XYZ file of C-alpha atoms in Angstrom:
94
model
C 28.451 -20.268 -12.561
C 25.384 -20.323 -10.308
C 21.955 -18.821 -10.677
C 21.520 -15.115 -9.919
C 20.117 -14.472 -6.413
C 17.055 -12.582 -7.674
C 16.103 -15.403 -10.047
C 16.678 -18.065 -7.384
C 14.486 -16.119 -4.938
C 11.747 -15.712 -7.552
C 11.736 -19.453 -8.295
C 11.722 -20.351 -4.594
C 8.907 -17.866 -3.950
C 6.831 -19.433 -6.745
C 7.463 -22.870 -5.251
C 6.360 -21.748 -1.765
C 3.142 -20.164 -3.073
C 2.289 -23.382 -4.956
C 2.761 -25.650 -1.926
C -0.461 -26.779 -0.273
C -1.296 -25.182 3.088
C -0.970 -28.599 4.740
C 2.725 -28.569 3.823
C 3.777 -24.961 4.369
C 0.794 -23.469 6.167
C -0.590 -19.982 5.686
C -0.325 -16.988 7.968
C -3.805 -15.985 9.145
C -2.816 -12.311 9.204
C -1.514 -11.884 5.652
C -2.065 -15.193 3.821
C 1.657 -15.657 3.160
C 3.213 -19.107 3.261
C 4.217 -19.638 6.888
C 7.418 -21.400 7.809
C 8.036 -22.677 11.324
C 11.090 -20.621 12.269
C 13.139 -17.681 11.074
C 16.438 -17.046 12.850
C 17.730 -13.496 12.425
C 20.981 -11.848 13.424
C 21.840 -8.169 13.637
C 24.437 -6.056 11.915
C 26.872 -3.791 13.725
C 24.530 -0.843 13.110
C 21.483 -2.719 14.451
C 19.852 -3.689 11.154
C 18.498 -7.193 10.685
C 17.907 -9.306 7.564
C 19.463 -6.539 5.425
C 16.366 -4.486 6.229
C 17.122 -0.916 7.289
C 14.773 1.570 8.984
C 12.851 3.683 6.470
C 14.143 1.643 3.499
C 11.711 0.765 0.724
C 11.982 -2.901 1.732
C 10.483 -1.979 5.118
C 8.040 0.772 4.188
C 6.468 -0.777 1.086
C 5.864 -4.221 -0.348
C 2.873 -3.581 -2.632
C 3.387 -6.756 -4.659
C 3.540 -8.870 -1.490
C 6.843 -10.538 -2.313
C 8.385 -13.046 0.069
C 11.889 -11.937 -0.859
C 13.230 -8.468 -1.698
C 16.604 -7.082 -2.818
C 19.072 -6.809 0.072
C 20.332 -3.277 0.505
C 24.051 -2.712 0.646
C 25.256 -6.277 0.056
C 23.398 -7.251 -3.074
C 21.492 -10.490 -3.186
C 18.088 -10.956 -1.563
C 16.533 -11.149 1.869
C 13.191 -12.133 3.345
C 10.616 -9.347 3.237
C 9.291 -7.925 6.485
C 5.868 -9.397 5.628
C 7.385 -12.855 5.134
C 9.371 -12.633 8.368
C 6.155 -11.673 10.142
C 4.343 -14.692 8.703
C 6.673 -17.187 10.396
C 5.249 -19.113 13.336
C 8.342 -18.237 15.408
C 11.000 -15.556 14.940
C 14.222 -15.583 16.948
C 16.434 -12.512 16.941
C 19.997 -13.067 18.055
C 21.631 -9.802 19.050
C 25.062 -9.329 20.573
């Protein structure tokens, strides 16, 4: 049996925050660890990254988490703040 998604995300988030800026970089806008690229797809209803308009994952992230619970499917997804901290974001929509 594997590790629960929320625990895995928490451990990965802690690891990213501990990495030196020379390795991960930091977003100048929000101070988040900044990865080079995030590739996003869209759902049939137009949502992306399991983030839905007006959901709490989109409208509030007071604790500044990199990952948040994914609505509908369970598991986790990147927070809107973390997506925005990437150097490049590609959205693939069909």
